[in-house]
Amino acid sequence: MHRMVPAKDGSSLSQMRKGTLEYCVLSLLVEQEMYGFDLVKALSEVDGMATPQGTVYPLLARLRKEELVSTEWQESTEGPPRRYYRVTPKGKRALKGFIEEWRRFKDAVDVFVERAGGQ
Amino acid sequence: MNEPHPEVRYYLRRLNELLAHLPRERRREIVGEIEAHITMALAELGHEPADHEITELLERIGDPETVAAEAEPRPVAARKGRGLEIAALIFLAIGAFIIPFLGWFVGVALLWGSPVWTKRDKLIGTLVVPGGLAFPFYMFLFGGATSQTCSTGGGTIIEFDSDGTRSERFVGGQSICESSGIPRPLMTLLLVLALIAAVTSIAYLARRMRDPNATA
């Protein structure tokens, strides 16, 4: 597992990450409910999503405030109870909307990028 | 969990400071989740963490400034100028001289109305020192004097001679004076402390106005 290196702020890559990270989080949670810690681990396993792990937690708090995710306290053997995250129906709808837009966007960008790649 | 490592404690405290502008519950949520993350990560190590392992873990999590930046930012005033804030500081400091007594309250109103300062800043600005510089000033004027209450005893003695002649005699009494008030040296000390406190509080607000991340 590689070390996460935060991208320089303002770079196009970090901006793209910021915009899409919440949907990556929602996608993971739709697949399976989990603790924040496991979510962060899953994110960092994918190359290219290198944001500092800590930044996921304010994001999760915001998603919870916006009612896209909900949490439940779960007893844990290793200490105090922890939050268990799951997607709400509202979150599922938001994700669905994003996926449609993302596919269209991705395909469009690819059209131009492939052309440049050929040069 | 064992006593948290000092580096972890410092990290969480710094994070907590940087999120001070958030509603308490949200701040606790974020800091709590990160604390839980650290606990889990250290537990996974399976052994007592070495110092460098803790440093690495905290680096992977990201420095507190970066993490806090992901939370909703402080609602800094959309307007560029800080005219209102400067007016607030002026009225807090010397408002009571400009408009007797009420002037300081104008400063307080401007202070609390501004989005630039956190609630903690505003409390400091209000309680340290009420009345601003007028407080030590009036202490200087009135507190230094000791008051004296003097009363004079004595009265009139009326005597009757054996042949019935009535005479009056005034017998002067003692003048008894009591002085009350705070002893001079103590008053001077309190005055200086109040002056320093008032000036420091204004300077603190001025600094926080420019750099929201400056610690006290």
Coordinates of C-alpha atoms in Angstrom, one line a residue:
Chain A
M1 CA 0.0 0.0 0.0
H2 CA 1.5 3.3 -0.9
R3 CA 2.0 6.3 1.0
M4 CA -0.6 9.0 0.4
V5 CA 0.9 12.2 -0.8
P6 CA -1.4 15.2 -0.8
A7 CA -1.5 17.0 -4.1
K8 CA -0.7 20.6 -4.4
D9 CA -3.7 22.7 -3.8
G10 CA -5.2 24.3 -7.0
S11 CA -3.7 21.7 -9.3
S12 CA -6.2 20.3 -11.8
L13 CA -5.8 16.8 -10.4
S14 CA -6.6 17.8 -6.8
Q15 CA -9.6 19.8 -8.0
M16 CA -10.9 16.8 -9.9
R17 CA -10.4 14.6 -6.8
K18 CA -12.2 17.1 -4.6
G19 CA -15.2 17.0 -6.8
T20 CA -15.5 13.3 -7.2
L21 CA -14.3 12.0 -3.8
E22 CA -17.7 12.1 -2.2
Y23 CA -19.1 10.0 -5.0
C24 CA -16.3 7.5 -4.6
V25 CA -17.2 7.3 -0.9
L26 CA -20.9 6.8 -1.7
S27 CA -20.1 4.1 -4.2
L28 CA -18.1 2.2 -1.7
L29 CA -20.8 2.5 0.9
V30 CA -23.5 1.5 -1.5
E31 CA -21.6 -1.7 -2.0
Q32 CA -21.2 -2.3 1.7
E33 CA -21.8 -0.5 5.0
M34 CA -18.6 0.0 6.9
Y35 CA -16.7 1.9 9.6
G36 CA -14.9 5.1 8.6
F37 CA -11.5 3.4 9.1
D38 CA -12.3 0.7 6.6
L39 CA -13.7 3.2 4.1
V40 CA -10.5 5.2 4.3
K41 CA -8.4 2.1 3.8
A42 CA -10.5 1.1 0.7
L43 CA -10.0 4.5 -0.8
S44 CA -6.3 4.5 -0.3
E45 CA -5.9 1.2 -1.9
V46 CA -6.8 2.6 -5.3
D47 CA -4.0 4.4 -7.0
G48 CA -4.7 8.0 -8.0
M49 CA -7.1 8.8 -5.1
A50 CA -4.2 10.0 -3.0
T51 CA -5.8 12.5 -0.7
P52 CA -4.7 12.7 2.9
Q53 CA -6.7 10.1 4.8
G54 CA -7.9 12.6 7.4
T55 CA -9.8 14.7 4.9
V56 CA -12.3 11.9 4.4
Y57 CA -13.8 12.5 7.9
P58 CA -14.9 16.1 7.4
L59 CA -16.4 14.9 4.1
L60 CA -18.3 12.1 5.9
A61 CA -19.6 14.6 8.4
R62 CA -20.8 16.8 5.6
L63 CA -22.5 13.9 3.9
R64 CA -24.2 13.0 7.1
K65 CA -25.4 16.6 7.6
E66 CA -26.7 16.6 4.0
E67 CA -28.4 13.3 4.7
L68 CA -26.7 11.4 2.0
V69 CA -25.3 9.0 4.6
S70 CA -26.4 8.0 8.0
T71 CA -24.5 6.4 10.8
E72 CA -25.2 4.0 13.6
W73 CA -23.1 3.5 16.7
Q74 CA -21.7 0.0 16.8
E75 CA -20.1 -1.6 19.8
S76 CA -16.6 -2.6 19.1
T77 CA -14.3 -5.0 21.0
E78 CA -11.4 -2.7 20.6
G79 CA -12.6 0.3 22.6
P80 CA -15.4 2.8 22.4
P81 CA -18.4 2.5 20.1
R82 CA -17.7 3.6 16.5
R83 CA -19.8 5.0 13.7
Y84 CA -21.0 2.6 11.1
Y85 CA -21.8 4.4 7.8
R86 CA -24.5 3.6 5.3
V87 CA -26.0 5.3 2.3
T88 CA -29.5 6.8 2.6
P89 CA -32.0 6.7 -0.3
K90 CA -31.3 10.3 -0.9
G91 CA -27.6 9.4 -1.2
K92 CA -28.4 6.6 -3.6
R93 CA -30.3 9.0 -5.8
A94 CA -27.4 11.5 -5.8
L95 CA -25.0 8.8 -6.7
K96 CA -27.1 7.6 -9.6
G97 CA -27.3 11.2 -10.9
F98 CA -23.6 11.6 -10.7
I99 CA -22.8 8.3 -12.4
E100 CA -24.9 9.3 -15.4
E101 CA -23.2 12.7 -15.7
W102 CA -19.8 11.2 -15.0
R103 CA -20.1 8.6 -17.8
R104 CA -21.1 11.3 -20.3
F105 CA -18.3 13.6 -19.1
K106 CA -15.7 10.9 -19.1
D107 CA -16.6 9.8 -22.6
A108 CA -16.5 13.3 -23.9
V109 CA -13.1 14.1 -22.4
D110 CA -11.8 10.8 -23.7
V111 CA -12.8 11.8 -27.3
F112 CA -10.5 14.8 -27.1
V113 CA -7.7 13.2 -25.0
E114 CA -7.4 10.3 -27.4
R115 CA -6.9 12.7 -30.3
A116 CA -4.1 14.5 -28.4
G117 CA -2.6 11.1 -27.5
G118 CA -2.3 10.2 -31.1
Q119 CA 0.0 13.2 -31.8
Chain B
M1 CA -6.6 2.5 25.2
N2 CA -3.4 3.5 26.9
E3 CA -2.5 7.1 27.5
P4 CA -2.5 8.8 24.1
H5 CA 0.9 9.6 22.8
P6 CA 1.8 13.3 23.2
E7 CA 2.1 13.8 19.5
V8 CA -1.4 12.4 19.0
R9 CA -2.7 14.5 21.8
Y10 CA -1.2 17.6 20.3
Y11 CA -2.5 16.7 16.8
L12 CA -6.1 16.3 18.1
R13 CA -5.9 19.5 20.2
R14 CA -4.7 21.4 17.2
L15 CA -7.4 20.0 15.0
N16 CA -10.0 20.9 17.6
E17 CA -8.8 24.5 17.6
L18 CA -8.9 24.8 13.9
L19 CA -12.5 23.5 13.9
A20 CA -13.6 25.8 16.6
H21 CA -15.9 27.7 14.3
L22 CA -18.0 24.7 13.6
P23 CA -21.1 23.7 15.7
R24 CA -19.9 21.8 18.7
E25 CA -21.5 18.5 17.6
R26 CA -20.0 18.5 14.2
R27 CA -16.6 19.4 15.6
R28 CA -16.8 16.5 18.1
E29 CA -17.9 14.2 15.3
I30 CA -14.9 14.9 13.1
V31 CA -12.3 15.0 15.9
G32 CA -13.9 11.9 17.4
E33 CA -13.8 10.0 14.1
I34 CA -10.2 10.8 13.5
E35 CA -9.3 9.8 17.1
A36 CA -11.0 6.5 16.5
H37 CA -9.1 6.2 13.2
I38 CA -5.8 6.7 15.0
T39 CA -6.8 4.2 17.7
M40 CA -7.7 1.6 15.1
A41 CA -4.5 2.2 13.1
L42 CA -2.4 1.8 16.1
A43 CA -4.2 -1.3 17.2
E44 CA -3.5 -2.8 13.8
L45 CA 0.2 -2.4 14.5
G46 CA -0.1 -5.1 17.1
H47 CA 2.7 -3.6 19.2
E48 CA 3.5 -0.6 21.2
P49 CA 4.0 2.1 18.5
A50 CA 7.4 3.6 18.0
D51 CA 7.7 7.3 17.8
H52 CA 8.4 7.3 14.1
E53 CA 5.4 5.0 13.4
I54 CA 3.2 7.6 15.1
T55 CA 4.7 10.4 13.0
E56 CA 4.1 8.4 9.8
L57 CA 0.6 7.6 10.8
L58 CA -0.2 11.3 11.4
E59 CA 1.5 12.2 8.1
R60 CA -0.8 9.8 6.3
I61 CA -3.8 11.3 7.9
G62 CA -2.5 14.7 6.9
D63 CA -1.7 17.8 8.9
P64 CA -4.5 19.3 10.9
E65 CA -4.6 22.4 8.6
T66 CA -5.3 20.3 5.6
V67 CA -7.9 18.2 7.3
A68 CA -9.6 21.2 8.8
A69 CA -9.7 22.9 5.4
E70 CA -12.0 20.1 4.2
A71 CA -14.6 21.1 6.7
E72 CA -16.8 24.0 6.0
P73 CA -14.7 27.1 6.0
R74 CA -15.3 30.0 8.4
P75 CA -17.7 32.5 7.0
V76 CA -15.2 35.3 6.7
A77 CA -16.8 38.5 5.6
A78 CA -17.4 38.7 1.9
R79 CA -16.4 42.3 1.9
K80 CA -12.7 43.0 1.6
G81 CA -12.4 46.0 3.9
R82 CA -12.2 45.6 7.7
G83 CA -13.6 49.0 8.4
L84 CA -16.4 47.7 10.7
E85 CA -13.9 45.5 12.6
I86 CA -11.5 48.5 13.1
A87 CA -14.4 50.5 14.4
A88 CA -15.3 47.7 16.8
L89 CA -11.8 47.7 18.2
I90 CA -11.7 51.5 18.5
F91 CA -15.1 51.6 20.4
L92 CA -14.1 48.7 22.6
A93 CA -10.9 50.4 23.6
I94 CA -11.9 54.0 23.9
G95 CA -15.6 54.1 23.2
A96 CA -16.5 54.9 26.8
F97 CA -14.5 58.1 26.4
I98 CA -16.2 59.1 23.1
I99 CA -19.7 58.5 24.2
P100 CA -19.7 58.3 28.0
F101 CA -20.5 54.9 29.2
L102 CA -22.5 53.8 26.1
G103 CA -19.6 54.0 23.7
W104 CA -18.1 50.7 24.9
F105 CA -21.4 49.0 24.2
V106 CA -21.3 50.2 20.6
G107 CA -18.0 48.4 20.4
V108 CA -19.5 45.2 21.9
A109 CA -22.3 45.3 19.3
L110 CA -19.9 45.7 16.4
L111 CA -17.7 42.9 17.9
W112 CA -20.6 40.4 18.1
G113 CA -22.0 41.5 14.7
S114 CA -18.8 40.7 12.8
P115 CA -18.3 37.3 11.2
V116 CA -14.6 37.7 11.4
W117 CA -14.1 36.6 15.0
T118 CA -15.1 33.3 16.6
K119 CA -17.4 33.1 19.5
R120 CA -14.4 32.5 21.8
D121 CA -12.7 35.6 20.4
K122 CA -15.9 37.6 21.0
L123 CA -16.2 36.4 24.6
I124 CA -12.6 37.4 25.3
G125 CA -13.1 40.8 23.8
T126 CA -16.2 41.4 25.9
L127 CA -15.1 40.1 29.3
V128 CA -11.5 41.3 29.1
V129 CA -12.0 44.1 30.1
P130 CA -15.5 45.5 30.4
G131 CA -15.4 49.1 29.5
G132 CA -12.1 48.8 27.6
L133 CA -9.4 51.3 28.6
A134 CA -12.0 53.3 30.5
F135 CA -12.0 50.7 33.2
P136 CA -8.4 51.2 34.4
F137 CA -8.8 55.0 33.7
Y138 CA -11.7 55.3 36.1
M139 CA -10.0 53.0 38.5
F140 CA -7.1 55.5 38.5
L141 CA -9.4 58.5 39.0
F142 CA -11.6 57.1 41.8
G143 CA -10.1 54.0 43.2
G144 CA -6.9 55.6 44.4
A145 CA -8.6 58.0 46.8
T146 CA -9.3 56.7 50.1
S147 CA -12.4 58.1 51.7
Q148 CA -12.6 59.4 55.1
T149 CA -15.5 59.6 57.3
C150 CA -15.1 62.0 60.2
S151 CA -17.5 62.5 63.0
T152 CA -17.2 64.9 65.8
G153 CA -18.4 64.0 69.2
G154 CA -19.2 66.4 72.0
G155 CA -22.2 68.6 72.7
T156 CA -23.5 71.1 75.0
I157 CA -23.5 70.8 78.8
I158 CA -26.2 72.7 80.6
E159 CA -25.3 73.5 84.2
F160 CA -27.4 74.9 86.9
D161 CA -25.6 76.7 89.7
S162 CA -26.7 76.3 93.2
D163 CA -28.6 79.6 92.9
G164 CA -30.4 78.5 89.8
T165 CA -28.4 80.2 87.2
R166 CA -28.3 78.3 84.0
S167 CA -25.3 78.2 81.9
E168 CA -24.4 76.4 78.8
R169 CA -21.1 75.2 77.9
F170 CA -20.0 73.5 74.7
V171 CA -17.7 70.7 75.2
G172 CA -15.8 69.9 72.1
G173 CA -15.5 66.3 71.3
Q174 CA -12.9 64.3 69.5
S175 CA -12.8 64.2 65.8
I176 CA -12.9 60.5 64.9
C177 CA -12.0 59.8 61.3
E178 CA -12.1 56.4 59.6
S179 CA -10.6 55.9 56.3
S180 CA -11.7 53.2 54.0
G181 CA -10.7 52.1 50.6
I182 CA -8.2 49.8 49.0
P183 CA -4.6 50.4 50.0
R184 CA -2.6 52.4 47.5
P185 CA -0.1 49.8 46.4
L186 CA -2.7 47.1 45.8
M187 CA -4.8 49.6 43.8
T188 CA -1.8 50.5 41.6
L189 CA -1.2 46.8 40.9
L190 CA -4.8 46.1 40.0
L191 CA -4.8 49.2 37.8
V192 CA -1.7 48.1 35.9
L193 CA -3.2 44.6 35.5
A194 CA -6.4 46.0 34.1
L195 CA -4.5 48.2 31.7
I196 CA -2.4 45.3 30.4
A197 CA -5.4 43.1 30.1
A198 CA -7.4 45.7 28.2
V199 CA -4.6 46.4 25.8
T200 CA -3.7 42.7 25.3
S201 CA -7.3 41.8 24.5
I202 CA -7.5 44.5 21.8
A203 CA -4.2 43.3 20.3
Y204 CA -5.4 39.7 20.4
L205 CA -8.6 40.7 18.5
A206 CA -6.6 42.7 16.0
R207 CA -4.3 39.7 15.3
R208 CA -7.2 37.3 15.0
M209 CA -8.8 39.7 12.6
R210 CA -6.0 39.2 10.2
D211 CA -5.0 35.6 10.7
P212 CA -7.8 33.3 11.8
N213 CA -5.3 30.5 12.4
A214 CA -3.1 32.5 14.8
T215 CA -3.2 30.9 18.2
A216 CA -3.7 33.1 21.2

